[in-house]
Amino acid sequence: MNCIFCKIIAGDIPSSKIYEDDELIAFNDIRPIAPVHFLIVPKQHIESLVDCDAGQQALLGKMLLLAPELARQQGLNGFRTMINTGREGGQEVFHLHVHVFGGGQTLPKT
Amino acid sequence: MNCIFCKIIAGDIPSSKIYEDDELIAFNDIRPIAPVHFLIVPKQHIESLVDCDAGQQALLGKMLLLAPELARQQGLNGFRTMINTGREGGQEVFHLHVHVFGGGQTLPKT
């Protein structure tokens, strides 16, 4: 398996980890676009959101519920959560992940 | 209740609706930032992601699972899903919603 996130999860590549449980891991993005920018990643290798079905519904909900908890711990009052799906959707690592970022004034207005 | 999304859900304000079931509604954003840009909104009035707990886990998962289904129907090969939480996170309407957008080359790289 040549997946960088799987290697991070396995501990073969170091990361700036901020959270871990039996299903999820969270670590800081190595190329942050905001003062706070971390990723929430399932330990299960799922390529992207299009590969999810009802079997992942609870996991996806858990990923979103974790975001405000970690954002608060990182000192954010407001934050964005974003999932990029597919190359045309800006996805670069094909292991499902939620970007959580905030703390800046330069975020795109949406 | 002076919530624009609750009024859309009630049918009191027109919208360009693309999906509806007993828990969720989806409609095109009135100020699109990409060629395709719609919102997935729970019918239940929840202010934002910070107001969710385990009781909303399944609902949040369902919102994310709906995104690729509707994106495909809208002709997207790739797409972004984004939730803005809190004023500092860019949230403008305080009724939880997932932005889904794609189809352009002008999306911020993330």
PDB file of C-alpha atoms in Angstrom:
ATOM      1  CA  MET A   1       0.000   0.000   0.000  1.00  0.00           C
ATOM      2  CA  ASN A   2       1.640   3.182  -1.207  1.00  0.00           C
ATOM      3  CA  CYS A   3      -0.603   5.629   0.631  1.00  0.00           C
ATOM      4  CA  ILE A   4       1.048   8.442   2.586  1.00  0.00           C
ATOM      5  CA  PHE A   5      -1.832   8.664   5.070  1.00  0.00           C
ATOM      6  CA  CYS A   6      -1.742   4.910   5.704  1.00  0.00           C
ATOM      7  CA  LYS A   7       1.986   5.295   6.422  1.00  0.00           C
ATOM      8  CA  ILE A   8       1.273   8.145   8.846  1.00  0.00           C
ATOM      9  CA  ILE A   9      -1.418   6.038  10.546  1.00  0.00           C
ATOM     10  CA  ALA A  10       1.022   3.126  10.795  1.00  0.00           C
ATOM     11  CA  GLY A  11       3.632   5.455  12.292  1.00  0.00           C
ATOM     12  CA  ASP A  12       6.066   4.882   9.423  1.00  0.00           C
ATOM     13  CA  ILE A  13       6.013   8.587   8.539  1.00  0.00           C
ATOM     14  CA  PRO A  14       6.054  11.190  11.319  1.00  0.00           C
ATOM     15  CA  SER A  15       3.192  13.647  11.684  1.00  0.00           C
ATOM     16  CA  SER A  16       2.159  16.444  13.987  1.00  0.00           C
ATOM     17  CA  LYS A  17      -0.643  14.436  15.556  1.00  0.00           C
ATOM     18  CA  ILE A  18      -3.339  16.220  17.558  1.00  0.00           C
ATOM     19  CA  TYR A  19      -5.840  13.372  18.066  1.00  0.00           C
ATOM     20  CA  GLU A  20      -6.171   9.616  17.746  1.00  0.00           C
ATOM     21  CA  ASP A  21      -8.769   6.986  18.607  1.00  0.00           C
ATOM     22  CA  ASP A  22      -9.522   3.521  17.253  1.00  0.00           C
ATOM     23  CA  GLU A  23     -11.138   4.830  14.065  1.00  0.00           C
ATOM     24  CA  LEU A  24      -9.731   8.303  13.419  1.00  0.00           C
ATOM     25  CA  ILE A  25      -6.499  10.252  13.506  1.00  0.00           C
ATOM     26  CA  ALA A  26      -5.972  14.014  13.178  1.00  0.00           C
ATOM     27  CA  PHE A  27      -2.735  15.813  12.371  1.00  0.00           C
ATOM     28  CA  ASN A  28      -1.597  19.203  11.134  1.00  0.00           C
ATOM     29  CA  ASP A  29      -1.463  19.736   7.376  1.00  0.00           C
ATOM     30  CA  ILE A  30       2.125  19.939   6.171  1.00  0.00           C
ATOM     31  CA  ARG A  31       1.158  22.749   3.766  1.00  0.00           C
ATOM     32  CA  PRO A  32      -1.222  24.855   5.845  1.00  0.00           C
ATOM     33  CA  ILE A  33      -3.369  27.468   4.110  1.00  0.00           C
ATOM     34  CA  ALA A  34      -4.447  29.080   7.377  1.00  0.00           C
ATOM     35  CA  PRO A  35      -2.897  29.663  10.829  1.00  0.00           C
ATOM     36  CA  VAL A  36      -4.648  26.498  12.023  1.00  0.00           C
ATOM     37  CA  HIS A  37      -5.064  23.736   9.445  1.00  0.00           C
ATOM     38  CA  PHE A  38      -5.383  20.091  10.365  1.00  0.00           C
ATOM     39  CA  LEU A  39      -6.811  16.953   8.782  1.00  0.00           C
ATOM     40  CA  ILE A  40      -9.217  14.392  10.220  1.00  0.00           C
ATOM     41  CA  VAL A  41      -8.551  11.015   8.630  1.00  0.00           C
ATOM     42  CA  PRO A  42     -10.199   7.613   9.040  1.00  0.00           C
ATOM     43  CA  LYS A  43      -7.762   4.792   9.763  1.00  0.00           C
ATOM     44  CA  GLN A  44      -9.621   2.644   7.259  1.00  0.00           C
ATOM     45  CA  HIS A  45      -8.273   3.267   3.757  1.00  0.00           C
ATOM     46  CA  ILE A  46     -11.194   4.758   1.840  1.00  0.00           C
ATOM     47  CA  GLU A  47     -10.140   6.561  -1.322  1.00  0.00           C
ATOM     48  CA  SER A  48     -12.666   9.345  -1.328  1.00  0.00           C
ATOM     49  CA  LEU A  49     -16.210  10.377  -0.515  1.00  0.00           C
ATOM     50  CA  VAL A  50     -17.552   8.732  -3.670  1.00  0.00           C
ATOM     51  CA  ASP A  51     -16.378   5.386  -2.290  1.00  0.00           C
ATOM     52  CA  CYS A  52     -18.538   5.713   0.826  1.00  0.00           C
ATOM     53  CA  ASP A  53     -21.948   4.174   1.308  1.00  0.00           C
ATOM     54  CA  ALA A  54     -24.323   3.560   4.213  1.00  0.00           C
ATOM     55  CA  GLY A  55     -21.619   1.449   5.838  1.00  0.00           C
ATOM     56  CA  GLN A  56     -19.579   4.640   6.380  1.00  0.00           C
ATOM     57  CA  GLN A  57     -22.457   6.890   7.454  1.00  0.00           C
ATOM     58  CA  ALA A  58     -21.622   6.750  11.173  1.00  0.00           C
ATOM     59  CA  LEU A  59     -17.903   7.203  10.475  1.00  0.00           C
ATOM     60  CA  LEU A  60     -18.545  10.297   8.333  1.00  0.00           C
ATOM     61  CA  GLY A  61     -20.779  11.751  11.036  1.00  0.00           C
ATOM     62  CA  LYS A  62     -18.102  11.073  13.628  1.00  0.00           C
ATOM     63  CA  MET A  63     -15.489  12.863  11.500  1.00  0.00           C
ATOM     64  CA  LEU A  64     -17.677  15.972  11.330  1.00  0.00           C
ATOM     65  CA  LEU A  65     -18.477  15.846  15.059  1.00  0.00           C
ATOM     66  CA  LEU A  66     -14.782  15.697  15.887  1.00  0.00           C
ATOM     67  CA  ALA A  67     -14.055  18.901  13.933  1.00  0.00           C
ATOM     68  CA  PRO A  68     -15.571  21.438  16.384  1.00  0.00           C
ATOM     69  CA  GLU A  69     -14.050  19.601  19.333  1.00  0.00           C
ATOM     70  CA  LEU A  70     -10.524  19.798  17.899  1.00  0.00           C
ATOM     71  CA  ALA A  71     -11.066  23.304  16.500  1.00  0.00           C
ATOM     72  CA  ARG A  72     -11.930  24.526  20.003  1.00  0.00           C
ATOM     73  CA  GLN A  73      -8.837  22.811  21.402  1.00  0.00           C
ATOM     74  CA  GLN A  74      -6.787  24.618  18.750  1.00  0.00           C
ATOM     75  CA  GLY A  75      -8.221  27.951  19.877  1.00  0.00           C
ATOM     76  CA  LEU A  76     -10.553  28.595  16.953  1.00  0.00           C
ATOM     77  CA  ASN A  77     -13.848  30.428  17.390  1.00  0.00           C
ATOM     78  CA  GLY A  78     -14.861  29.707  13.820  1.00  0.00           C
ATOM     79  CA  PHE A  79     -13.556  27.271  11.266  1.00  0.00           C
ATOM     80  CA  ARG A  80     -14.149  25.629   7.903  1.00  0.00           C
ATOM     81  CA  THR A  81     -14.390  21.923   7.201  1.00  0.00           C
ATOM     82  CA  MET A  82     -13.757  20.829   3.633  1.00  0.00           C
ATOM     83  CA  ILE A  83     -13.566  17.539   1.781  1.00  0.00           C
ATOM     84  CA  ASN A  84     -12.087  17.527  -1.722  1.00  0.00           C
ATOM     85  CA  THR A  85     -13.352  14.686  -3.864  1.00  0.00           C
ATOM     86  CA  GLY A  86     -11.689  13.587  -7.072  1.00  0.00           C
ATOM     87  CA  ARG A  87      -8.886  15.279  -8.966  1.00  0.00           C
ATOM     88  CA  GLU A  88     -11.325  17.839 -10.399  1.00  0.00           C
ATOM     89  CA  GLY A  89     -12.415  18.565  -6.845  1.00  0.00           C
ATOM     90  CA  GLY A  90      -8.868  19.353  -5.758  1.00  0.00           C
ATOM     91  CA  GLN A  91      -8.171  16.012  -4.044  1.00  0.00           C
ATOM     92  CA  GLU A  92      -4.444  15.348  -3.852  1.00  0.00           C
ATOM     93  CA  VAL A  93      -4.171  12.431  -1.437  1.00  0.00           C
ATOM     94  CA  PHE A  94      -6.529   9.600  -2.276  1.00  0.00           C
ATOM     95  CA  HIS A  95      -7.320   8.602   1.287  1.00  0.00           C
ATOM     96  CA  LEU A  96     -10.478  10.293   2.558  1.00  0.00           C
ATOM     97  CA  HIS A  97      -9.818  13.318   4.796  1.00  0.00           C
ATOM     98  CA  VAL A  98     -11.563  16.375   6.147  1.00  0.00           C
ATOM     99  CA  HIS A  99      -9.604  19.629   6.119  1.00  0.00           C
ATOM    100  CA  VAL A 100     -10.318  21.835   9.135  1.00  0.00           C
ATOM    101  CA  PHE A 101      -8.923  25.350   8.979  1.00  0.00           C
ATOM    102  CA  GLY A 102      -9.349  28.751  10.501  1.00  0.00           C
ATOM    103  CA  GLY A 103      -7.719  31.616  12.261  1.00  0.00           C
ATOM    104  CA  GLY A 104      -7.011  33.700   9.185  1.00  0.00           C
ATOM    105  CA  GLN A 105      -8.636  36.545   7.322  1.00  0.00           C
ATOM    106  CA  THR A 106      -7.524  35.303   3.928  1.00  0.00           C
ATOM    107  CA  LEU A 107      -9.977  32.438   3.575  1.00  0.00           C
ATOM    108  CA  PRO A 108     -12.085  32.455   0.421  1.00  0.00           C
ATOM    109  CA  LYS A 109     -15.528  33.902   1.061  1.00  0.00           C
ATOM    110  CA  THR A 110     -18.166  31.206   0.579  1.00  0.00           C
TER     111      THR A 110
ATOM    112  CA  MET B   1     -38.443  31.926  13.382  1.00  0.00           C
ATOM    113  CA  ASN B   2     -36.612  34.388  11.192  1.00  0.00           C
ATOM    114  CA  CYS B   3     -34.405  31.871   9.388  1.00  0.00           C
ATOM    115  CA  ILE B   4     -34.185  32.094   5.614  1.00  0.00           C
ATOM    116  CA  PHE B   5     -33.480  28.359   5.241  1.00  0.00           C
ATOM    117  CA  CYS B   6     -36.457  27.441   7.436  1.00  0.00           C
ATOM    118  CA  LYS B   7     -38.587  29.632   5.153  1.00  0.00           C
ATOM    119  CA  ILE B   8     -37.197  27.867   2.078  1.00  0.00           C
ATOM    120  CA  ILE B   9     -37.913  24.490   3.699  1.00  0.00           C
ATOM    121  CA  ALA B  10     -41.464  25.631   4.521  1.00  0.00           C
ATOM    122  CA  GLY B  11     -41.921  26.763   0.914  1.00  0.00           C
ATOM    123  CA  ASP B  12     -42.459  30.389   1.950  1.00  0.00           C
ATOM    124  CA  ILE B  13     -39.425  31.495  -0.068  1.00  0.00           C
ATOM    125  CA  PRO B  14     -38.797  29.975  -3.521  1.00  0.00           C
ATOM    126  CA  SER B  15     -35.606  28.055  -4.203  1.00  0.00           C
ATOM    127  CA  SER B  16     -34.033  26.137  -7.025  1.00  0.00           C
ATOM    128  CA  LYS B  17     -34.549  22.769  -5.350  1.00  0.00           C
ATOM    129  CA  ILE B  18     -32.645  19.738  -6.601  1.00  0.00           C
ATOM    130  CA  TYR B  19     -33.448  17.215  -3.841  1.00  0.00           C
ATOM    131  CA  GLU B  20     -35.804  16.655  -0.921  1.00  0.00           C
ATOM    132  CA  ASP B  21     -36.566  13.845   1.512  1.00  0.00           C
ATOM    133  CA  ASP B  22     -38.013  13.746   5.018  1.00  0.00           C
ATOM    134  CA  GLU B  23     -34.813  15.015   6.658  1.00  0.00           C
ATOM    135  CA  LEU B  24     -32.866  16.937   4.024  1.00  0.00           C
ATOM    136  CA  ILE B  25     -33.333  19.444   1.247  1.00  0.00           C
ATOM    137  CA  ALA B  26     -30.830  20.584  -1.386  1.00  0.00           C
ATOM    138  CA  PHE B  27     -31.037  23.685  -3.556  1.00  0.00           C
ATOM    139  CA  ASN B  28     -28.752  25.832  -5.676  1.00  0.00           C
ATOM    140  CA  ASP B  29     -26.836  28.602  -3.913  1.00  0.00           C
ATOM    141  CA  ILE B  30     -28.203  32.017  -4.906  1.00  0.00           C
ATOM    142  CA  ARG B  31     -24.632  33.379  -5.034  1.00  0.00           C
ATOM    143  CA  PRO B  32     -22.696  30.556  -6.691  1.00  0.00           C
ATOM    144  CA  ILE B  33     -18.894  30.626  -6.568  1.00  0.00           C
ATOM    145  CA  ALA B  34     -18.556  27.824  -9.114  1.00  0.00           C
ATOM    146  CA  PRO B  35     -20.482  26.621 -12.186  1.00  0.00           C
ATOM    147  CA  VAL B  36     -22.256  24.097  -9.932  1.00  0.00           C
ATOM    148  CA  HIS B  37     -22.868  25.178  -6.348  1.00  0.00           C
ATOM    149  CA  PHE B  38     -25.664  23.808  -4.218  1.00  0.00           C
ATOM    150  CA  LEU B  39     -26.406  23.447  -0.525  1.00  0.00           C
ATOM    151  CA  ILE B  40     -27.479  20.387   1.452  1.00  0.00           C
ATOM    152  CA  VAL B  41     -29.565  21.476   4.425  1.00  0.00           C
ATOM    153  CA  PRO B  42     -31.226  19.531   7.249  1.00  0.00           C
ATOM    154  CA  LYS B  43     -34.899  20.365   7.746  1.00  0.00           C
ATOM    155  CA  GLN B  44     -34.290  20.461  11.478  1.00  0.00           C
ATOM    156  CA  HIS B  45     -33.113  23.932  12.506  1.00  0.00           C
ATOM    157  CA  ILE B  46     -29.585  23.409  13.836  1.00  0.00           C
ATOM    158  CA  GLU B  47     -27.550  26.617  13.986  1.00  0.00           C
ATOM    159  CA  SER B  48     -24.161  25.221  13.139  1.00  0.00           C
ATOM    160  CA  LEU B  49     -21.777  22.301  13.464  1.00  0.00           C
ATOM    161  CA  VAL B  50     -20.842  23.295  17.017  1.00  0.00           C
ATOM    162  CA  ASP B  51     -24.463  22.688  18.022  1.00  0.00           C
ATOM    163  CA  CYS B  52     -24.350  19.055  16.913  1.00  0.00           C
ATOM    164  CA  ASP B  53     -23.724  16.084  19.172  1.00  0.00           C
ATOM    165  CA  ALA B  54     -24.069  12.311  18.915  1.00  0.00           C
ATOM    166  CA  GLY B  55     -27.783  12.790  18.270  1.00  0.00           C
ATOM    167  CA  GLN B  56     -26.916  14.312  14.880  1.00  0.00           C
ATOM    168  CA  GLN B  57     -24.168  11.860  13.924  1.00  0.00           C
ATOM    169  CA  ALA B  58     -26.321   9.862  11.510  1.00  0.00           C
ATOM    170  CA  LEU B  59     -27.793  13.032  10.009  1.00  0.00           C
ATOM    171  CA  LEU B  60     -24.332  14.505   9.379  1.00  0.00           C
ATOM    172  CA  GLY B  61     -23.204  11.273   7.759  1.00  0.00           C
ATOM    173  CA  LYS B  62     -26.300  11.271   5.581  1.00  0.00           C
ATOM    174  CA  MET B  63     -25.581  14.844   4.448  1.00  0.00           C
ATOM    175  CA  LEU B  64     -22.076  13.850   3.332  1.00  0.00           C
ATOM    176  CA  LEU B  65     -23.308  10.690   1.601  1.00  0.00           C
ATOM    177  CA  LEU B  66     -25.851  12.719  -0.357  1.00  0.00           C
ATOM    178  CA  ALA B  67     -23.162  15.045  -1.755  1.00  0.00           C
ATOM    179  CA  PRO B  68     -21.560  12.637  -4.282  1.00  0.00           C
ATOM    180  CA  GLU B  69     -24.996  11.403  -5.381  1.00  0.00           C
ATOM    181  CA  LEU B  70     -26.211  14.920  -6.187  1.00  0.00           C
ATOM    182  CA  ALA B  71     -22.825  16.010  -7.570  1.00  0.00           C
ATOM    183  CA  ARG B  72     -22.981  13.155 -10.073  1.00  0.00           C
ATOM    184  CA  GLN B  73     -26.532  14.127 -11.036  1.00  0.00           C
ATOM    185  CA  GLN B  74     -25.268  17.673 -11.626  1.00  0.00           C
ATOM    186  CA  GLY B  75     -22.590  16.345 -13.968  1.00  0.00           C
ATOM    187  CA  LEU B  76     -19.568  16.810 -11.712  1.00  0.00           C
ATOM    188  CA  ASN B  77     -16.598  14.444 -11.838  1.00  0.00           C
ATOM    189  CA  GLY B  78     -15.007  16.086  -8.812  1.00  0.00           C
ATOM    190  CA  PHE B  79     -16.383  18.435  -6.209  1.00  0.00           C
ATOM    191  CA  ARG B  80     -15.760  20.105  -2.867  1.00  0.00           C
ATOM    192  CA  THR B  81     -17.960  19.901   0.209  1.00  0.00           C
ATOM    193  CA  MET B  82     -17.554  22.665   2.770  1.00  0.00           C
ATOM    194  CA  ILE B  83     -19.192  23.608   6.042  1.00  0.00           C
ATOM    195  CA  ASN B  84     -18.537  27.079   7.444  1.00  0.00           C
ATOM    196  CA  THR B  85     -18.915  27.247  11.214  1.00  0.00           C
ATOM    197  CA  GLY B  86     -19.242  30.494  13.107  1.00  0.00           C
ATOM    198  CA  ARG B  87     -18.818  34.025  11.839  1.00  0.00           C
ATOM    199  CA  GLU B  88     -15.027  33.659  11.944  1.00  0.00           C
ATOM    200  CA  GLY B  89     -15.422  30.520   9.845  1.00  0.00           C
ATOM    201  CA  GLY B  90     -17.327  32.394   7.157  1.00  0.00           C
ATOM    202  CA  GLN B  91     -20.804  31.229   8.173  1.00  0.00           C
ATOM    203  CA  GLU B  92     -23.453  33.641   6.927  1.00  0.00           C
ATOM    204  CA  VAL B  93     -26.712  31.737   7.419  1.00  0.00           C
ATOM    205  CA  PHE B  94     -27.017  30.250  10.877  1.00  0.00           C
ATOM    206  CA  HIS B  95     -28.822  27.097   9.832  1.00  0.00           C
ATOM    207  CA  LEU B  96     -26.392  24.221   9.281  1.00  0.00           C
ATOM    208  CA  HIS B  97     -25.587  23.568   5.604  1.00  0.00           C
ATOM    209  CA  VAL B  98     -23.011  21.830   3.447  1.00  0.00           C
ATOM    210  CA  HIS B  99     -21.797  23.696   0.383  1.00  0.00           C
ATOM    211  CA  VAL B 100     -21.132  21.432  -2.602  1.00  0.00           C
ATOM    212  CA  PHE B 101     -19.367  23.015  -5.532  1.00  0.00           C
ATOM    213  CA  GLY B 102     -17.378  22.144  -8.600  1.00  0.00           C
ATOM    214  CA  GLY B 103     -17.029  22.495 -12.299  1.00  0.00           C
ATOM    215  CA  GLY B 104     -14.626  25.415 -12.286  1.00  0.00           C
ATOM    216  CA  GLN B 105     -10.919  25.990 -12.452  1.00  0.00           C
ATOM    217  CA  THR B 106     -10.997  28.934 -10.073  1.00  0.00           C
ATOM    218  CA  LEU B 107     -11.480  27.012  -6.856  1.00  0.00           C
ATOM    219  CA  PRO B 108      -8.942  27.724  -4.133  1.00  0.00           C
ATOM    220  CA  LYS B 109      -6.229  25.074  -4.035  1.00  0.00           C
ATOM    221  CA  THR B 110      -6.459  23.153  -0.776  1.00  0.00           C
TER     222      THR B 110
END
